[in-house]
Amino acid sequence: MPEFTASQFAACAAAIAQAGRDFSDRGWTPATSSNFSMRLGRSRIAVTVSGRDKGKLTAADVMVCDLAGNAVDTDARPSAETLLHCQIYRRCPDVGAVLHTHSLAQTLASRIFAPTGQLTLAGYELLKAFAGYTTHDAQMQLKVFPNSQDMHELARLIDVYLDEQPIAHGYLIDGHGIYTWGKDMLEARRHLDAFEFLLNCELELRKMQR
Amino acid sequence: MPEFTASQFAACAAAIAQAGRDFSDRGWTPATSSNFSMRLGRSRIAVTVSGRDKGKLTAADVMVCDLAGNAVDTDARPSAETLLHCQIYRRCPDVGAVLHTHSLAQTLASRIFAPTGQLTLAGYELLKAFAGYTTHDAQMQLKVFPNSQDMHELARLIDVYLDEQPIAHGYLIDGHGIYTWGKDMLEARRHLDAFEFLLNCELELRKMQR
Amino acid sequence: MPEFTASQFAACAAAIAQAGRDFSDRGWTPATSSNFSMRLGRSRIAVTVSGRDKGKLTAADVMVCDLAGNAVDTDARPSAETLLHCQIYRRCPDVGAVLHTHSLAQTLASRIFAPTGQLTLAGYELLKAFAGYTTHDAQMQLKVFPNSQDMHELARLIDVYLDEQPIAHGYLIDGHGIYTWGKDMLEARRHLDAFEFLLNCELELRKMQR
Amino acid sequence: MPEFTASQFAACAAAIAQAGRDFSDRGWTPATSSNFSMRLGRSRIAVTVSGRDKGKLTAADVMVCDLAGNAVDTDARPSAETLLHCQIYRRCPDVGAVLHTHSLAQTLASRIFAPTGQLTLAGYELLKAFAGYTTHDAQMQLKVFPNSQDMHELARLIDVYLDEQPIAHGYLIDGHGIYTWGKDMLEARRHLDAFEFLLNCELELRKMQR
């Protein structure tokens, strides 16, 4: 029994490429940064190949990895960050898509809130865009991790955090952008949309005269 | 005699979908937020179905409600906010379209001015974009209501306000965005355009060194 | 001998419509504001009809006026601001196009600098985009007039200013935007582009920590 | 043996025109500013003709110069700035493309950091977009030169700097924008993308409340 069919892979590659085009149009994927993935069958993921322009992805820019981040049936090189995608798929069986982008707001918020290690989003109607949130009168803590070129070290910090905070829809990495996810690409994109909007609100408020 | 014809509904659905595409392109409808409606016949409205991507609406994403906000001839679920649309149609017989969007400027202004409950727009030539305004040398008070998940409570506050202030072209809800309207979709869109522009002016002024 | 040919009018209307689309795409023409004109023959101008969406102009949205601002051969209503266009064509025989837009930067700059009545642009390489400027090491004074609904009063103030300052490429009106011009549409658009860019620079500098 | 073939020139002209369209869409080439070039054979370059709208380039807007900046086989006038392009090609045999744009962020950063003569970019993951950078935990000094209409004077200052700092991916000129380069157009564009993003980060940080 194969892990997945060719047409399941094709559907994932198409959804990933479309997401890349839309995010690139909005300026969220500068200078070949960012990576996107979707669950494929029970123990595989489809993920963007490292170093490609995310606004111009084709199926040739999407590869298959196992849940340990190893390339499957290809010489293409996965991004080091693939390990962070796999971590979410292993921990959260309901997650179907993981998105990492690198917008100005995501990077700025990660820098500004890195010293405290988190930022609070409260009182926004758009919190209802996140699965499980039914009112604006709620609080979401968005964690900010220090950056590292050692993905295993970073993943260890994230494991500790997700053990304590099982209901999380994303996190920031200092100077590096956001990771977010959802049960499918549609939900993951809605979460990313909402995070981008709310981060922009918080940054803009910090620019205003009191 | 039917309430409305199929082609009247089709015309409304097309205008609503076009508005959604244009607003979405401008970033005013993040994460499936926002809702739009038009009067349909004497006692019906065409309104966006809850939870859809407002940049990708088709006629299947537009439903019919009565002026109490009840769905007519469909199992589709209207947004809770449909009650706020219906309130305007019942109170203002000349209103033909109501628009609720959720842009960054609308959300920021609603947060900043929620404590005082209003913001004043004065001295702008673009005030002449609003029906009834013929000079820049005028003032408009834009009311800001506290947010609530109880639409009936919110509608009561809005009723009191509109009793006192019958000439109003819109209002803000804290952390939630704007509601605006006009005699038809063209006028409602012009009002929304002008509000968005003037709110941006006011916010930008608050970012400048004195 | 006719004042102008049908195909001269058609060429002007097309250039005006294209300018409108481009400016609208950039957000410079909110809520049916703005107006554009071109010289037509010796004593006529082609100018936008009042109240139209400047991003969707066709030849039907462009009318002919004489140099006193009177409509010629049409019942269409020229904007009151047509008088300001005509003033430039009468005073400056080399001017072939006049543009009035209403961008956020133009409106903000007009509000911030209205009390002093002018703003200074100096040290920018892009000053070389203006006819007659050959170095960045130059200064341009951009005048800001108070707004008025009485176009004749406004035109008198502008006359006095242009008598004193014959080399001018534009001016701002408080809360209302910019007027700029050039020997043809290409030059007028280059001047508008440069003004918009430089005004944005000046506004952004005022938002920065020192 | 010819210096280059017609189809090599055509490929360069197409890449240059595409870059111009993309940069213009992003607002980086206001009012006919900016210039782009690519190495052509051993001792020629393809470079944009002076004064053209960089968003609408065709092969007719791209000319050939030698490495001293002299026009080859054409009456078209190269920009004075062509000398700065040639300086890079002469000094750096591996460079295949040089890009000069004039965005708001590049111009603002050049003005703000001109007094100190440089700005430091540190701690950003996107530093890895620059050839030779493998970690976010690095620093890049971006030099800012005073502006001058005398290109030879400017080039002398740049020569001194590049003698001291052989690993450089670009520099700013006060009030004028950025020069950046790469081994080919793809790399040069990635460097420009990264500079634009990081300059925006630095500017935005300066607008925030502490």
mmCIF file of N, CA and C in Angstrom, chain B residues 14-99:
data_model
loop_
_atom_site.group_PDB
_atom_site.id
_atom_site.type_symbol
_atom_site.label_atom_id
_atom_site.label_comp_id
_atom_site.label_asym_id
_atom_site.label_seq_id
_atom_site.Cartn_x
_atom_site.Cartn_y
_atom_site.Cartn_z
ATOM 1 N N ALA B 14 -23.853 39.887 -7.713
ATOM 2 C CA ALA B 14 -22.690 40.296 -8.514
ATOM 3 C C ALA B 14 -22.039 41.550 -7.942
ATOM 4 N N ALA B 15 -22.845 42.508 -7.539
ATOM 5 C CA ALA B 15 -22.301 43.747 -6.972
ATOM 6 C C ALA B 15 -21.590 43.470 -5.654
ATOM 7 N N ILE B 16 -22.165 42.576 -4.848
ATOM 8 C CA ILE B 16 -21.572 42.215 -3.571
ATOM 9 C C ILE B 16 -20.240 41.478 -3.790
ATOM 10 N N ALA B 17 -20.233 40.567 -4.740
ATOM 11 C CA ALA B 17 -19.003 39.816 -5.017
ATOM 12 C C ALA B 17 -17.897 40.745 -5.534
ATOM 13 N N GLN B 18 -18.254 41.673 -6.388
ATOM 14 C CA GLN B 18 -17.266 42.625 -6.917
ATOM 15 C C GLN B 18 -16.686 43.485 -5.790
ATOM 16 N N ALA B 19 -17.595 43.960 -4.921
ATOM 17 C CA ALA B 19 -17.143 44.758 -3.777
ATOM 18 C C ALA B 19 -16.170 43.938 -2.938
ATOM 19 N N GLY B 20 -16.514 42.691 -2.674
ATOM 20 C CA GLY B 20 -15.648 41.811 -1.873
ATOM 21 C C GLY B 20 -14.279 41.648 -2.492
ATOM 22 N N ARG B 21 -14.214 41.452 -3.794
ATOM 23 C CA ARG B 21 -12.920 41.301 -4.480
ATOM 24 C C ARG B 21 -12.082 42.574 -4.330
ATOM 25 N N ASP B 22 -12.731 43.718 -4.563
ATOM 26 C CA ASP B 22 -11.993 44.976 -4.483
ATOM 27 C C ASP B 22 -11.514 45.259 -3.059
ATOM 28 N N PHE B 23 -12.369 45.020 -2.070
ATOM 29 C CA PHE B 23 -11.979 45.271 -0.677
ATOM 30 C C PHE B 23 -10.889 44.298 -0.241
ATOM 31 N N SER B 24 -11.009 43.045 -0.663
ATOM 32 C CA SER B 24 -10.014 42.038 -0.312
ATOM 33 C C SER B 24 -8.651 42.395 -0.906
ATOM 34 N N ASP B 25 -8.640 42.847 -2.175
ATOM 35 C CA ASP B 25 -7.390 43.279 -2.809
ATOM 36 C C ASP B 25 -6.715 44.382 -2.002
ATOM 37 N N ARG B 26 -7.478 45.170 -1.316
ATOM 38 C CA ARG B 26 -6.922 46.302 -0.549
ATOM 39 C C ARG B 26 -6.593 45.900 0.888
ATOM 40 N N GLY B 27 -6.836 44.629 1.241
ATOM 41 C CA GLY B 27 -6.492 44.149 2.578
ATOM 42 C C GLY B 27 -7.522 44.491 3.634
ATOM 43 N N TRP B 28 -8.761 44.796 3.222
ATOM 44 C CA TRP B 28 -9.767 45.229 4.190
ATOM 45 C C TRP B 28 -10.615 44.089 4.757
ATOM 46 N N THR B 29 -10.371 42.869 4.322
ATOM 47 C CA THR B 29 -11.251 41.755 4.721
ATOM 48 C C THR B 29 -10.443 40.555 5.194
ATOM 49 N N PRO B 30 -9.549 40.741 6.201
ATOM 50 C CA PRO B 30 -8.671 39.638 6.603
ATOM 51 C C PRO B 30 -9.415 38.442 7.168
ATOM 52 N N ALA B 31 -8.889 37.236 6.897
ATOM 53 C CA ALA B 31 -9.271 36.025 7.632
ATOM 54 C C ALA B 31 -10.780 35.784 7.699
ATOM 55 N N THR B 32 -11.437 35.868 6.579
ATOM 56 C CA THR B 32 -12.896 35.658 6.412
ATOM 57 C C THR B 32 -13.777 36.631 7.205
ATOM 58 N N SER B 33 -13.210 37.757 7.653
ATOM 59 C CA SER B 33 -14.025 38.762 8.348
ATOM 60 C C SER B 33 -14.866 39.526 7.323
ATOM 61 N N SER B 34 -15.618 40.514 7.795
ATOM 62 C CA SER B 34 -16.397 41.436 6.954
ATOM 63 C C SER B 34 -17.720 40.843 6.482
ATOM 64 N N ASN B 35 -18.673 41.682 6.185
ATOM 65 C CA ASN B 35 -19.921 41.251 5.548
ATOM 66 C C ASN B 35 -20.581 42.420 4.822
ATOM 67 N N PHE B 36 -21.283 42.124 3.745
ATOM 68 C CA PHE B 36 -21.868 43.129 2.864
ATOM 69 C C PHE B 36 -23.300 42.739 2.554
ATOM 70 N N SER B 37 -24.154 43.742 2.371
ATOM 71 C CA SER B 37 -25.542 43.438 2.037
ATOM 72 C C SER B 37 -26.136 44.504 1.143
ATOM 73 N N MET B 38 -27.248 44.151 0.481
ATOM 74 C CA MET B 38 -28.026 45.101 -0.317
ATOM 75 C C MET B 38 -29.503 44.830 -0.119
ATOM 76 N N ARG B 39 -30.282 45.905 -0.199
ATOM 77 C CA ARG B 39 -31.731 45.753 -0.069
ATOM 78 C C ARG B 39 -32.253 45.020 -1.307
ATOM 79 N N LEU B 40 -33.237 44.169 -1.057
ATOM 80 C CA LEU B 40 -33.788 43.333 -2.128
ATOM 81 C C LEU B 40 -35.308 43.394 -2.008
ATOM 82 N N GLY B 41 -35.915 44.117 -2.941
ATOM 83 C CA GLY B 41 -37.375 44.277 -2.823
ATOM 84 C C GLY B 41 -37.683 45.087 -1.571
ATOM 85 N N ARG B 42 -38.931 44.958 -1.101
ATOM 86 C CA ARG B 42 -39.377 45.805 0.007
ATOM 87 C C ARG B 42 -38.956 45.311 1.374
ATOM 88 N N SER B 43 -38.848 44.013 1.537
ATOM 89 C CA SER B 43 -38.602 43.520 2.897
ATOM 90 C C SER B 43 -37.611 42.358 2.942
ATOM 91 N N ARG B 44 -36.690 42.373 2.007
ATOM 92 C CA ARG B 44 -35.656 41.354 2.021
ATOM 93 C C ARG B 44 -34.293 42.034 1.845
ATOM 94 N N ILE B 45 -33.253 41.308 2.227
ATOM 95 C CA ILE B 45 -31.890 41.749 1.888
ATOM 96 C C ILE B 45 -31.108 40.581 1.323
ATOM 97 N N ALA B 46 -30.136 40.898 0.473
ATOM 98 C CA ALA B 46 -29.139 39.926 0.020
ATOM 99 C C ALA B 46 -27.906 40.184 0.880
ATOM 100 N N VAL B 47 -27.361 39.143 1.535
ATOM 101 C CA VAL B 47 -26.247 39.351 2.469
ATOM 102 C C VAL B 47 -25.262 38.192 2.351
ATOM 103 N N THR B 48 -23.995 38.476 2.609
ATOM 104 C CA THR B 48 -22.947 37.452 2.517
ATOM 105 C C THR B 48 -23.153 36.369 3.576
ATOM 106 N N VAL B 49 -22.943 35.108 3.162
ATOM 107 C CA VAL B 49 -23.003 33.983 4.093
ATOM 108 C C VAL B 49 -21.807 34.070 5.043
ATOM 109 N N SER B 50 -21.990 33.634 6.252
ATOM 110 C CA SER B 50 -20.925 33.714 7.258
ATOM 111 C C SER B 50 -19.721 32.848 6.910
ATOM 112 N N GLY B 51 -18.505 33.382 7.206
ATOM 113 C CA GLY B 51 -17.318 32.534 7.170
ATOM 114 C C GLY B 51 -16.667 32.325 5.815
ATOM 115 N N ARG B 52 -17.171 32.944 4.781
ATOM 116 C CA ARG B 52 -16.570 32.774 3.462
ATOM 117 C C ARG B 52 -15.434 33.786 3.253
ATOM 118 N N ASP B 53 -14.479 33.453 2.383
ATOM 119 C CA ASP B 53 -13.413 34.370 1.979
ATOM 120 C C ASP B 53 -14.057 35.471 1.143
ATOM 121 N N LYS B 54 -14.076 36.698 1.641
ATOM 122 C CA LYS B 54 -14.812 37.765 0.970
ATOM 123 C C LYS B 54 -14.165 38.208 -0.344
ATOM 124 N N GLY B 55 -12.956 37.767 -0.616
ATOM 125 C CA GLY B 55 -12.307 38.081 -1.890
ATOM 126 C C GLY B 55 -12.660 37.095 -2.980
ATOM 127 N N LYS B 56 -13.399 36.053 -2.662
ATOM 128 C CA LYS B 56 -13.690 34.980 -3.620
ATOM 129 C C LYS B 56 -15.170 34.621 -3.618
ATOM 130 N N LEU B 57 -16.021 35.609 -3.445
ATOM 131 C CA LEU B 57 -17.454 35.345 -3.360
ATOM 132 C C LEU B 57 -18.031 35.002 -4.725
ATOM 133 N N THR B 58 -18.963 34.050 -4.708
ATOM 134 C CA THR B 58 -19.822 33.821 -5.870
ATOM 135 C C THR B 58 -21.262 33.962 -5.393
ATOM 136 N N ALA B 59 -22.216 33.818 -6.315
ATOM 137 C CA ALA B 59 -23.627 33.929 -5.932
ATOM 138 C C ALA B 59 -23.978 32.904 -4.851
ATOM 139 N N ALA B 60 -23.253 31.796 -4.789
ATOM 140 C CA ALA B 60 -23.517 30.763 -3.773
ATOM 141 C C ALA B 60 -23.128 31.239 -2.367
ATOM 142 N N ASP B 61 -22.363 32.332 -2.297
ATOM 143 C CA ASP B 61 -21.944 32.863 -1.005
ATOM 144 C C ASP B 61 -22.814 34.023 -0.549
ATOM 145 N N VAL B 62 -23.898 34.268 -1.261
ATOM 146 C CA VAL B 62 -24.831 35.353 -0.944
ATOM 147 C C VAL B 62 -26.193 34.730 -0.674
ATOM 148 N N MET B 63 -26.809 35.094 0.440
ATOM 149 C CA MET B 63 -28.098 34.522 0.822
ATOM 150 C C MET B 63 -29.139 35.619 0.995
ATOM 151 N N VAL B 64 -30.397 35.197 1.166
ATOM 152 C CA VAL B 64 -31.498 36.130 1.367
ATOM 153 C C VAL B 64 -31.951 36.037 2.824
ATOM 154 N N CYS B 65 -32.150 37.207 3.451
ATOM 155 C CA CYS B 65 -32.722 37.274 4.807
ATOM 156 C C CYS B 65 -33.893 38.245 4.801
ATOM 157 N N ASP B 66 -34.767 38.101 5.802
ATOM 158 C CA ASP B 66 -35.801 39.117 5.996
ATOM 159 C C ASP B 66 -35.231 40.219 6.873
ATOM 160 N N LEU B 67 -36.034 41.237 7.161
ATOM 161 C CA LEU B 67 -35.482 42.399 7.874
ATOM 162 C C LEU B 67 -35.320 42.156 9.382
ATOM 163 N N ALA B 68 -35.655 40.937 9.810
ATOM 164 C CA ALA B 68 -35.351 40.567 11.203
ATOM 165 C C ALA B 68 -34.083 39.727 11.257
ATOM 166 N N GLY B 69 -33.496 39.476 10.083
ATOM 167 C CA GLY B 69 -32.239 38.732 10.040
ATOM 168 C C GLY B 69 -32.414 37.239 9.891
ATOM 169 N N ASN B 70 -33.645 36.777 9.657
ATOM 170 C CA ASN B 70 -33.877 35.337 9.482
ATOM 171 C C ASN B 70 -33.553 34.912 8.057
ATOM 172 N N ALA B 71 -32.930 33.736 7.940
ATOM 173 C CA ALA B 71 -32.640 33.192 6.606
ATOM 174 C C ALA B 71 -33.950 32.869 5.897
ATOM 175 N N VAL B 72 -34.006 33.131 4.605
ATOM 176 C CA VAL B 72 -35.200 32.865 3.785
ATOM 177 C C VAL B 72 -34.858 31.850 2.703
ATOM 178 N N ASP B 73 -35.565 30.701 2.687
ATOM 179 C CA ASP B 73 -35.419 29.707 1.613
ATOM 180 C C ASP B 73 -34.012 29.142 1.500
ATOM 181 N N THR B 74 -33.321 28.956 2.649
ATOM 182 C CA THR B 74 -31.970 28.416 2.586
ATOM 183 C C THR B 74 -31.560 27.902 3.961
ATOM 184 N N ASP B 75 -30.651 26.913 3.966
ATOM 185 C CA ASP B 75 -30.084 26.435 5.234
ATOM 186 C C ASP B 75 -28.802 27.175 5.585
ATOM 187 N N ALA B 76 -28.325 28.009 4.681
ATOM 188 C CA ALA B 76 -27.076 28.742 4.943
ATOM 189 C C ALA B 76 -27.248 29.608 6.189
ATOM 190 N N ARG B 77 -26.110 29.824 6.882
ATOM 191 C CA ARG B 77 -26.163 30.542 8.167
ATOM 192 C C ARG B 77 -25.747 31.995 7.962
ATOM 193 N N PRO B 78 -26.628 32.919 8.304
ATOM 194 C CA PRO B 78 -26.184 34.312 8.203
ATOM 195 C C PRO B 78 -25.231 34.639 9.345
ATOM 196 N N SER B 79 -24.341 35.600 9.134
ATOM 197 C CA SER B 79 -23.478 36.066 10.215
ATOM 198 C C SER B 79 -24.342 36.646 11.321
ATOM 199 N N ALA B 80 -23.884 36.523 12.551
ATOM 200 C CA ALA B 80 -24.593 37.170 13.664
ATOM 201 C C ALA B 80 -24.740 38.661 13.383
ATOM 202 N N GLU B 81 -23.772 39.205 12.673
ATOM 203 C CA GLU B 81 -23.778 40.649 12.397
ATOM 204 C C GLU B 81 -24.868 41.070 11.415
ATOM 205 N N THR B 82 -25.548 40.111 10.802
ATOM 206 C CA THR B 82 -26.647 40.447 9.890
ATOM 207 C C THR B 82 -27.678 41.339 10.600
ATOM 208 N N LEU B 83 -27.837 41.138 11.912
ATOM 209 C CA LEU B 83 -28.793 41.962 12.669
ATOM 210 C C LEU B 83 -28.447 43.449 12.574
ATOM 211 N N LEU B 84 -27.147 43.766 12.524
ATOM 212 C CA LEU B 84 -26.741 45.169 12.435
ATOM 213 C C LEU B 84 -27.057 45.737 11.048
ATOM 214 N N HIS B 85 -26.935 44.899 10.025
ATOM 215 C CA HIS B 85 -27.338 45.329 8.688
ATOM 216 C C HIS B 85 -28.843 45.619 8.678
ATOM 217 N N CYS B 86 -29.628 44.667 9.180
ATOM 218 C CA CYS B 86 -31.096 44.798 9.151
ATOM 219 C C CYS B 86 -31.559 46.028 9.922
ATOM 220 N N GLN B 87 -30.873 46.329 11.011
ATOM 221 C CA GLN B 87 -31.215 47.510 11.810
ATOM 222 C C GLN B 87 -31.189 48.779 10.953
ATOM 223 N N ILE B 88 -30.164 48.889 10.106
ATOM 224 C CA ILE B 88 -30.050 50.077 9.254
ATOM 225 C C ILE B 88 -31.152 50.093 8.200
ATOM 226 N N TYR B 89 -31.423 48.937 7.581
ATOM 227 C CA TYR B 89 -32.475 48.907 6.557
ATOM 228 C C TYR B 89 -33.843 49.253 7.140
ATOM 229 N N ARG B 90 -34.096 48.792 8.397
ATOM 230 C CA ARG B 90 -35.400 49.085 9.005
ATOM 231 C C ARG B 90 -35.528 50.559 9.364
ATOM 232 N N ARG B 91 -34.452 51.143 9.893
ATOM 233 C CA ARG B 91 -34.477 52.524 10.359
ATOM 234 C C ARG B 91 -34.443 53.540 9.212
ATOM 235 N N CYS B 92 -33.756 53.195 8.124
ATOM 236 C CA CYS B 92 -33.446 54.158 7.053
ATOM 237 C C CYS B 92 -33.985 53.624 5.727
ATOM 238 N N PRO B 93 -35.216 53.998 5.364
ATOM 239 C CA PRO B 93 -35.846 53.448 4.151
ATOM 240 C C PRO B 93 -35.070 53.767 2.868
ATOM 241 N N ASP B 94 -34.208 54.816 2.911
ATOM 242 C CA ASP B 94 -33.473 55.174 1.691
ATOM 243 C C ASP B 94 -32.182 54.393 1.520
ATOM 244 N N VAL B 95 -31.793 53.643 2.534
ATOM 245 C CA VAL B 95 -30.530 52.916 2.446
ATOM 246 C C VAL B 95 -30.687 51.668 1.583
ATOM 247 N N GLY B 96 -29.778 51.487 0.626
ATOM 248 C CA GLY B 96 -29.832 50.352 -0.289
ATOM 249 C C GLY B 96 -28.673 49.385 -0.149
ATOM 250 N N ALA B 97 -27.599 49.778 0.579
ATOM 251 C CA ALA B 97 -26.448 48.887 0.757
ATOM 252 C C ALA B 97 -25.765 49.199 2.081
ATOM 253 N N VAL B 98 -25.323 48.147 2.777
ATOM 254 C CA VAL B 98 -24.593 48.277 4.041
ATOM 255 C C VAL B 98 -23.298 47.463 3.932
ATOM 256 N N LEU B 99 -22.179 48.081 4.337
ATOM 257 C CA LEU B 99 -20.873 47.431 4.210
ATOM 258 C C LEU B 99 -20.162 47.409 5.560
#
